[in-house]
Tab-separated table of C-alpha atoms in Angstrom:
chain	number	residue	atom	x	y	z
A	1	UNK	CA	173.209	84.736	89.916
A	2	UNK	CA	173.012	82.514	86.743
A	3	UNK	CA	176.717	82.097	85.674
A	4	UNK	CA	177.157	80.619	82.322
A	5	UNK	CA	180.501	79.432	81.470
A	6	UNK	CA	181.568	78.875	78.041
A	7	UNK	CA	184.232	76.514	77.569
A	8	UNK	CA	186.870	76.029	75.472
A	9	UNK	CA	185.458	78.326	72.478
A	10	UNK	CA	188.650	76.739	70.234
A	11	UNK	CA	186.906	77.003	66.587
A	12	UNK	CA	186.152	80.491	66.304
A	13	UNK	CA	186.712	81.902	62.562
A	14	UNK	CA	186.710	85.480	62.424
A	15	UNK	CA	188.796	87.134	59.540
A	16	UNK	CA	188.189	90.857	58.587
A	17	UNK	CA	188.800	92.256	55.144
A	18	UNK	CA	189.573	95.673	54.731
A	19	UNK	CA	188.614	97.359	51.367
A	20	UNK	CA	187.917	100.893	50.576
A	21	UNK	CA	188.545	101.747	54.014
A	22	UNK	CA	185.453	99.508	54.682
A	23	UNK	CA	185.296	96.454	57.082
A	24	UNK	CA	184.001	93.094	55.933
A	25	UNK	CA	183.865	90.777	58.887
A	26	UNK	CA	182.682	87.079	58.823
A	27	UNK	CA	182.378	85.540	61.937
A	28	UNK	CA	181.505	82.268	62.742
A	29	UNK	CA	181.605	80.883	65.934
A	30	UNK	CA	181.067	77.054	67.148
A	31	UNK	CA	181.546	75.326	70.376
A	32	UNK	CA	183.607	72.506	71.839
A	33	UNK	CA	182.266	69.475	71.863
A	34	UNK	CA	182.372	69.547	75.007
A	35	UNK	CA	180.888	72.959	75.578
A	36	UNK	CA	178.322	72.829	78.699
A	37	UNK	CA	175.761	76.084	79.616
A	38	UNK	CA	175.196	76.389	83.478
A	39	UNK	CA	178.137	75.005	84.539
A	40	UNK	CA	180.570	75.980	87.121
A	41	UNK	CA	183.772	74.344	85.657
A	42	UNK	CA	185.546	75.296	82.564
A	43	UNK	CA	189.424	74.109	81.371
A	44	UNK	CA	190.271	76.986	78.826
A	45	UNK	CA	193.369	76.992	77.240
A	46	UNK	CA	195.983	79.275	79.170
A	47	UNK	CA	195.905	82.604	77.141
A	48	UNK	CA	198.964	83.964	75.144
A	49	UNK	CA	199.974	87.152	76.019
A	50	UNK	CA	203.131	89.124	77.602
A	51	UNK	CA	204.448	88.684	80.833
A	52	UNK	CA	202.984	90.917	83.435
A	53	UNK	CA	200.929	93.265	81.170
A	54	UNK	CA	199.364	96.399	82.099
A	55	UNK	CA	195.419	96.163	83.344
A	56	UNK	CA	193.270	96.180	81.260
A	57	UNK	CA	189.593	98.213	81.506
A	58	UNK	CA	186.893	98.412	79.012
A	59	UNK	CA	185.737	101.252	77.430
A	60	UNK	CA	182.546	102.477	76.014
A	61	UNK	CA	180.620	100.499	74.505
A	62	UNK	CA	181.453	97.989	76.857
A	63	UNK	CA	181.900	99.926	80.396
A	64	UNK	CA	177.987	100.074	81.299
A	65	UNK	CA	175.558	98.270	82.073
A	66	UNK	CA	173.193	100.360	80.949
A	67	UNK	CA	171.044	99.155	78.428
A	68	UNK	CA	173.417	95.595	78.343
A	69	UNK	CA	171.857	91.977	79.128
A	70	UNK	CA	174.531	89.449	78.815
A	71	UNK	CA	178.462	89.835	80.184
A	72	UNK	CA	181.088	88.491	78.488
A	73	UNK	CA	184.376	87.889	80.898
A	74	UNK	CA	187.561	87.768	79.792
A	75	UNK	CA	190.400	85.449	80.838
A	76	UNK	CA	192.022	87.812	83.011
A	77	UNK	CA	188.623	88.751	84.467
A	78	UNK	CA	187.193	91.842	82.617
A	79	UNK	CA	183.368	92.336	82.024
A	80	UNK	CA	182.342	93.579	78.694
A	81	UNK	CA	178.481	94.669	79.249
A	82	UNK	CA	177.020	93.896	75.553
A	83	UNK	CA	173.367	93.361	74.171
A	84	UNK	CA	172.187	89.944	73.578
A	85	UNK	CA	170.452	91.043	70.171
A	86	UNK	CA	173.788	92.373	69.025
A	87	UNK	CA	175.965	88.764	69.754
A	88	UNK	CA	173.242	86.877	67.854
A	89	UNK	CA	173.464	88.563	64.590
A	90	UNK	CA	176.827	87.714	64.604
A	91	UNK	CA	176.883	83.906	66.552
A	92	UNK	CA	174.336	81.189	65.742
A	93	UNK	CA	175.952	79.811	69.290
A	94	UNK	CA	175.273	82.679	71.077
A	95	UNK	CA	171.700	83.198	69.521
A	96	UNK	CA	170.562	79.607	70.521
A	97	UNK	CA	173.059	80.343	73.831
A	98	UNK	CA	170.431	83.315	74.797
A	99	UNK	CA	167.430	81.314	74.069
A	100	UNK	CA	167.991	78.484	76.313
A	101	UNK	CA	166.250	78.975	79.986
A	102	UNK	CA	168.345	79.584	82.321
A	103	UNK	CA	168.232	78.495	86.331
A	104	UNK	CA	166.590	80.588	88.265
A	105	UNK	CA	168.861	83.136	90.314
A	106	UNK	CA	169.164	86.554	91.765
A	107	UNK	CA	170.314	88.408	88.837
A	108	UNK	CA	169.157	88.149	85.183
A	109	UNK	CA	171.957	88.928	83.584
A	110	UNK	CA	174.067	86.030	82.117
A	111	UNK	CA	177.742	85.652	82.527
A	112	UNK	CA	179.462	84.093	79.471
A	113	UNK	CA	183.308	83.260	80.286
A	114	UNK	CA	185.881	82.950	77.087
A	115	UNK	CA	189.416	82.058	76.904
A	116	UNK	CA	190.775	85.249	75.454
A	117	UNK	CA	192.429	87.738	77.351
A	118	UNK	CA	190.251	90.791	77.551
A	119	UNK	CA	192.718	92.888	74.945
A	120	UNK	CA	192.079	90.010	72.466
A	121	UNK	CA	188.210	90.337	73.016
A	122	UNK	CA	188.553	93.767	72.907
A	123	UNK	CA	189.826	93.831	69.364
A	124	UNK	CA	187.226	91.384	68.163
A	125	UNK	CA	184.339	92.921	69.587
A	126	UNK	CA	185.206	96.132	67.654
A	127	UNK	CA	185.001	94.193	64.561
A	128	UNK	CA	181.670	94.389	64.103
A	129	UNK	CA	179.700	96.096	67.212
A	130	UNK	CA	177.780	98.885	66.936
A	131	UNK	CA	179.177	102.402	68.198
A	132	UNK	CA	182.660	101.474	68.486
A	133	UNK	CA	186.127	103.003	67.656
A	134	UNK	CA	187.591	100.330	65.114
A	135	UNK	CA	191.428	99.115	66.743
A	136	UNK	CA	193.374	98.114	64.279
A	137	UNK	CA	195.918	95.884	66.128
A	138	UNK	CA	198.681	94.069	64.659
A	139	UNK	CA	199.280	91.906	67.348
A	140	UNK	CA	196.229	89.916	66.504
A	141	UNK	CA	197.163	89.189	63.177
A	142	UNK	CA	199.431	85.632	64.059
A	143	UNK	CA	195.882	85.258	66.437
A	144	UNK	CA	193.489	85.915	63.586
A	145	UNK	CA	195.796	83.493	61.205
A	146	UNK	CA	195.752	80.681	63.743
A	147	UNK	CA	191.825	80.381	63.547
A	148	UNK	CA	191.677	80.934	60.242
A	149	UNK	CA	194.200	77.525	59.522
A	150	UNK	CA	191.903	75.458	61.243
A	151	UNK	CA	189.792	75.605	58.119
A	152	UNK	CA	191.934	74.276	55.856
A	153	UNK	CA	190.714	71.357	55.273
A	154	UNK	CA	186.537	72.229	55.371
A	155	UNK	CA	186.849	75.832	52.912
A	156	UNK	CA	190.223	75.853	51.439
A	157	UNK	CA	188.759	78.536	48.859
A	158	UNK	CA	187.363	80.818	51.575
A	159	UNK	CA	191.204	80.274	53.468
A	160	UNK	CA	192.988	81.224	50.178
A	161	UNK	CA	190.853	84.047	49.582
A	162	UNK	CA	190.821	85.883	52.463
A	163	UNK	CA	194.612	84.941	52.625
A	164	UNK	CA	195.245	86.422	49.460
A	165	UNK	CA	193.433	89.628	50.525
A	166	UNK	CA	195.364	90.506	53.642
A	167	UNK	CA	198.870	89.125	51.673
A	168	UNK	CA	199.377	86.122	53.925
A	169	UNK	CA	201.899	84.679	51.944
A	170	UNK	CA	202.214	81.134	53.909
A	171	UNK	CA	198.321	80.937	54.713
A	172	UNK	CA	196.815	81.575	50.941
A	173	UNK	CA	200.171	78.549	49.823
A	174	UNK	CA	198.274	76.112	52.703
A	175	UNK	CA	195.200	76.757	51.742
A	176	UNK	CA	195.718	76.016	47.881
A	177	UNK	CA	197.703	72.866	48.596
A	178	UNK	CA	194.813	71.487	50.787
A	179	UNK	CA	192.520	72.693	47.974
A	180	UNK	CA	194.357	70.347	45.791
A	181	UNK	CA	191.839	67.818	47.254
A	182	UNK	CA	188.779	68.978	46.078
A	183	UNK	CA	187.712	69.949	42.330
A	184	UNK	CA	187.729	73.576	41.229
A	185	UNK	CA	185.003	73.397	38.839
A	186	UNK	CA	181.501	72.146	40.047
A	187	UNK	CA	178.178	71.983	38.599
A	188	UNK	CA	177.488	74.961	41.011
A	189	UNK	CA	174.419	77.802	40.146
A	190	UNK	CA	175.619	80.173	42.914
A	191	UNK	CA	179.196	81.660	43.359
A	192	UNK	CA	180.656	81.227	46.967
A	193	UNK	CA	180.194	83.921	49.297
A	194	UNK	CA	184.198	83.988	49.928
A	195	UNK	CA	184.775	84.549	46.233
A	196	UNK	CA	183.570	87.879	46.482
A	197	UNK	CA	186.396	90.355	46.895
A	198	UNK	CA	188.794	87.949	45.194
A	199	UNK	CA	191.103	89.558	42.483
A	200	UNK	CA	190.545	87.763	39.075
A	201	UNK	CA	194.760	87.907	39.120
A	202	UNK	CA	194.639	85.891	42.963
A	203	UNK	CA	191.741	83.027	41.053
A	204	UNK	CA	193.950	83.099	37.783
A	205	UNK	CA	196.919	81.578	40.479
A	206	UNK	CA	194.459	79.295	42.131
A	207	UNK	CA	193.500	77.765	38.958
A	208	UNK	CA	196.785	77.417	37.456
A	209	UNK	CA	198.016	75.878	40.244
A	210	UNK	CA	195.610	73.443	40.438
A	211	UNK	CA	195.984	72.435	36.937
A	212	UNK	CA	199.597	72.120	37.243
A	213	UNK	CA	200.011	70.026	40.061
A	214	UNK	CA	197.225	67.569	37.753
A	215	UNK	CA	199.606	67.780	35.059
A	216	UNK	CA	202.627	66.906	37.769
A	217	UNK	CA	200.665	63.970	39.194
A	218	UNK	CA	199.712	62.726	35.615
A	219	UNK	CA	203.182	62.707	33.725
A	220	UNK	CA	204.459	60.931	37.659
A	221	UNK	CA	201.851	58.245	36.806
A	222	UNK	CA	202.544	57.950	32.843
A	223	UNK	CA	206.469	57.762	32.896
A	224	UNK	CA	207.360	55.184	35.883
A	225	UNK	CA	211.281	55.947	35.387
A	226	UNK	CA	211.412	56.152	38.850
A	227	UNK	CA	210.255	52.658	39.122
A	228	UNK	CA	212.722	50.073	38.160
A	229	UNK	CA	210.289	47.386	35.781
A	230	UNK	CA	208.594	44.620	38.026
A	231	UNK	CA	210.426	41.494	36.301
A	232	UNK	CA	207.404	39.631	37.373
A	233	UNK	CA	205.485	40.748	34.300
A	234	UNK	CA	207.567	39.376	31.906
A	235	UNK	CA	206.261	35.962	33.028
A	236	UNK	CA	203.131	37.126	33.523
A	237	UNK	CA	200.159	35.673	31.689
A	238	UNK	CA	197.699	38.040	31.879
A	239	UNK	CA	196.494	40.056	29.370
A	240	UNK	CA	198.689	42.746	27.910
A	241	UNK	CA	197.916	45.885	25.607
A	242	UNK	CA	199.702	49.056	26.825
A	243	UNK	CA	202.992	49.815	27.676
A	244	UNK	CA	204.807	51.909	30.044
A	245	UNK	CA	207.916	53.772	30.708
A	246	UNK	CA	210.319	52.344	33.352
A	247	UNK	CA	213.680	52.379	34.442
A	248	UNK	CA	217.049	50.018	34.884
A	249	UNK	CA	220.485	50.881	36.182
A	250	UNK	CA	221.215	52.398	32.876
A	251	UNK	CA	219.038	54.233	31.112
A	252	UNK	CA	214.841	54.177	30.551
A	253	UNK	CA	212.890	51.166	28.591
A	254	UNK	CA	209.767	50.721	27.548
A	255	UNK	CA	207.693	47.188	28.333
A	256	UNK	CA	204.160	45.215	28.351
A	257	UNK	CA	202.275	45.578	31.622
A	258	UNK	CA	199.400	43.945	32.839
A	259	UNK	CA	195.731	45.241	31.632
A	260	UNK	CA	195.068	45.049	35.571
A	261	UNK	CA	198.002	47.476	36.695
A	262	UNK	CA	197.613	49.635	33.339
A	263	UNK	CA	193.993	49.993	34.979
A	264	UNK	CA	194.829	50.819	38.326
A	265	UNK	CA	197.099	53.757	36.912
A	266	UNK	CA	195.083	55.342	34.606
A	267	UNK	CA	191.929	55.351	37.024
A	268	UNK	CA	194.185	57.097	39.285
A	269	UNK	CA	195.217	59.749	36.588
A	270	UNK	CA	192.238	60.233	35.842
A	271	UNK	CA	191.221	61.534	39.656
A	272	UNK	CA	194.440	63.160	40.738
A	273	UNK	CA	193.235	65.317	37.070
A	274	UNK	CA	190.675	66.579	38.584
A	275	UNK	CA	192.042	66.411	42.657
A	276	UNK	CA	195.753	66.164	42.036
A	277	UNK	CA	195.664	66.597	45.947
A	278	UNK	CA	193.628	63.399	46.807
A	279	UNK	CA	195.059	60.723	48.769
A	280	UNK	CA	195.898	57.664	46.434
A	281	UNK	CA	195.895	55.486	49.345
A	282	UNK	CA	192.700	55.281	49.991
A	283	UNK	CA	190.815	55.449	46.335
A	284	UNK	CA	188.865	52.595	45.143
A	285	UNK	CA	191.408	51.406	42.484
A	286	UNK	CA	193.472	50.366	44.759
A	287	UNK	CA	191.224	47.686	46.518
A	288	UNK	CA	189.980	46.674	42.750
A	289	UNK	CA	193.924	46.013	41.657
A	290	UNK	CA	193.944	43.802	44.863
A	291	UNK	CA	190.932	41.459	43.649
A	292	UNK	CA	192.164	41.194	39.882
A	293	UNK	CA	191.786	38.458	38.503
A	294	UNK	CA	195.840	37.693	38.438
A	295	UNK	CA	198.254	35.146	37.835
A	296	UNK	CA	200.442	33.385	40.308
A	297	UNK	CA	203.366	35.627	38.897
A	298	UNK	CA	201.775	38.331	38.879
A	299	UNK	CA	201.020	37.757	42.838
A	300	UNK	CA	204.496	38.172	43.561
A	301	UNK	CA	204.691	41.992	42.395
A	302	UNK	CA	204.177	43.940	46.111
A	303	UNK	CA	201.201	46.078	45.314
A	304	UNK	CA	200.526	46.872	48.584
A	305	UNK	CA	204.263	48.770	48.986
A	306	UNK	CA	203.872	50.241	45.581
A	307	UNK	CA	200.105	51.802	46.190
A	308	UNK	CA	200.717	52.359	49.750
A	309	UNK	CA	204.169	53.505	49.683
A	310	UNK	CA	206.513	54.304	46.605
A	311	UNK	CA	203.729	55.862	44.298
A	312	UNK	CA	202.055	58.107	47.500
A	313	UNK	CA	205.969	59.344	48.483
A	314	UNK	CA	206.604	60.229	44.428
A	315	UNK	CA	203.465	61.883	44.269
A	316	UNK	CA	203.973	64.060	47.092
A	317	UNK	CA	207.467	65.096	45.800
A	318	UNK	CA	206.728	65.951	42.557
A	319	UNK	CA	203.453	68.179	43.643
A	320	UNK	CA	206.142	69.841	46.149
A	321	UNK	CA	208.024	70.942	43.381
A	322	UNK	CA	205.042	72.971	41.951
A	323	UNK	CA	205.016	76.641	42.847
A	324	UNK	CA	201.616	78.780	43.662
A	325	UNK	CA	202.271	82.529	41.923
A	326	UNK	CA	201.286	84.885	44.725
């Protein structure tokens, strides 16, 4: 017999929205890197479930053979008899899965193991297979959340809105804060697939959110009170034709900065405007302020703790502080 094993299947997406007592399901399926087809060793992750549950057995559409090519096998060892045809609507994995030849061996039937218990298959099988009684299980809701974080940081907008569809408070918060790192409005002719569905009240949020935490990042770059003045610009010699707002033990002054740092802050305003979320780190103004053409005293000012360090830190906290309306 052919046994294909399917390892470590550990960035599934599957989210379901239910609307009008009608089931949307995306699905989306990709392999480990380390996924192998004909093999006879697999290291899946230990399934979570109870301790000592009850057997489980498939039911129809998944008890016969009849009619089935492919098995999927559960973690805890139970065949679900499905149709090849059906899978690869669904999986572009599976679909180039069944089209591979296989080794040649007594029975033509492939065996694909997974790493989900067979109640957890179960539930996600109904989801979109033809001829089934729909489950509706909460217990696969803190399952169904977990894959859908791990997309975070590739389709924050698709996160937040299916998150904001099924109320997931903590999910559709995670997913806007990591969209903080990407702009909201692109030269784009098509509107996302994930944006249909979304309330205009849910994108109102988004937007607002985004905008305010630009606002946050800007007036945290503009007014430096947090940042007691560098005393190495007084002797400075470079050229000087802005000031900026700082801080002493006693109250808030204003003074002449460099053209070089008054530069290096307003190109970063200017991106965290439009990704208040980006890391300042690693943006190009940063190595630019580094090769300025500065003076000796102006050498002595530690850019590398204030672009690396203080101004990151203050960022973060004020962007904290801003609240997404759910």
């Amino acid at each position: 017999m052919c046994r294909v094993v399917f390892m470590a299947l550990t960035d599934r997406h599957f989210a379901s929205n239910l609307e009008n007592n009608v089931l949307a399901v995306y699905v989306a399926w990709r392999p480990h890197p380390h996924t192998h087809l004909c093999s006879t060793m697999s290291d899946p992750a230990p399934p979570i479930s109870s301790p000592n549950p009850p057997p489980f057995f498939p039911t129809h559409p998944f008890d016969s053979t009849v009619g089935s090519d492919a098995t999927l096998r559960s973690s805890d060892g139970a065949d679900f008899h499905i149709q090849r045809a059906v899978l690869s609507l669904v999986s572009p994995v599976f679909e180039t899965m069944f089209t591979l030849p296989q080794a040649a061996s007594d029975s033509t039937i492939p065996v694909v193991e997974l790493t989900e218990t067979s109640r957890t298959l179960d539930g996600a099988l109904r989801l979109f297979y033809p001829g089934t009684t729909l489950r509706l299980d909460a217990n696969l809701i803190p399952t169904a959340k977990q894959h859908l974080e791990k997309f975070h940081a590739t389709r924050p907008l698709a996160v937040y809105a299916i998150a904001c569809r099924h109320q997931w408070h903590d999910v559709a918060v995670a997913a806007a804060r990591e969209g903080l790192k990407h702009p909201l409005r692109v030269p784009d002719g098509q509107t996302p697939t994930e944006m249909h569905g979304m309330t205009a009240a849910a994108y109102y949020n988004l937007l607002q959110y985004h905008f305010l935490c630009g606002e946050t990042a800007k007036k945290t770059l503009g007014l430096l009170e947090w940042l007691a003045y560098p005393t190495e610009f007084d002797v400075c010699m470079c050229a000087k034709t802005e000031q900026m707002t700082f801080t002493n033990s006693t109250n808030s002054t204003n003074h002449w900065v460099p053209d070089w740092f008054s530069a290096y802050l307003n190109g970063i305003r200017d991106v965290l405007l439009r990704t208040p979320g980006k890391d300042v780190r690693t943006l190009g103004q940063f190595s630019r302020a580094l090769m300025a053409d500065r003076c000796h005293n102006c050498h002595q000012f530690d850019l590398v703790s204030f672009g690396q360090s203080q101004l990151p830190a203050r960022i973060a906290a004020a962007l904290s502080k801003v609240e997404l309306i759910f």
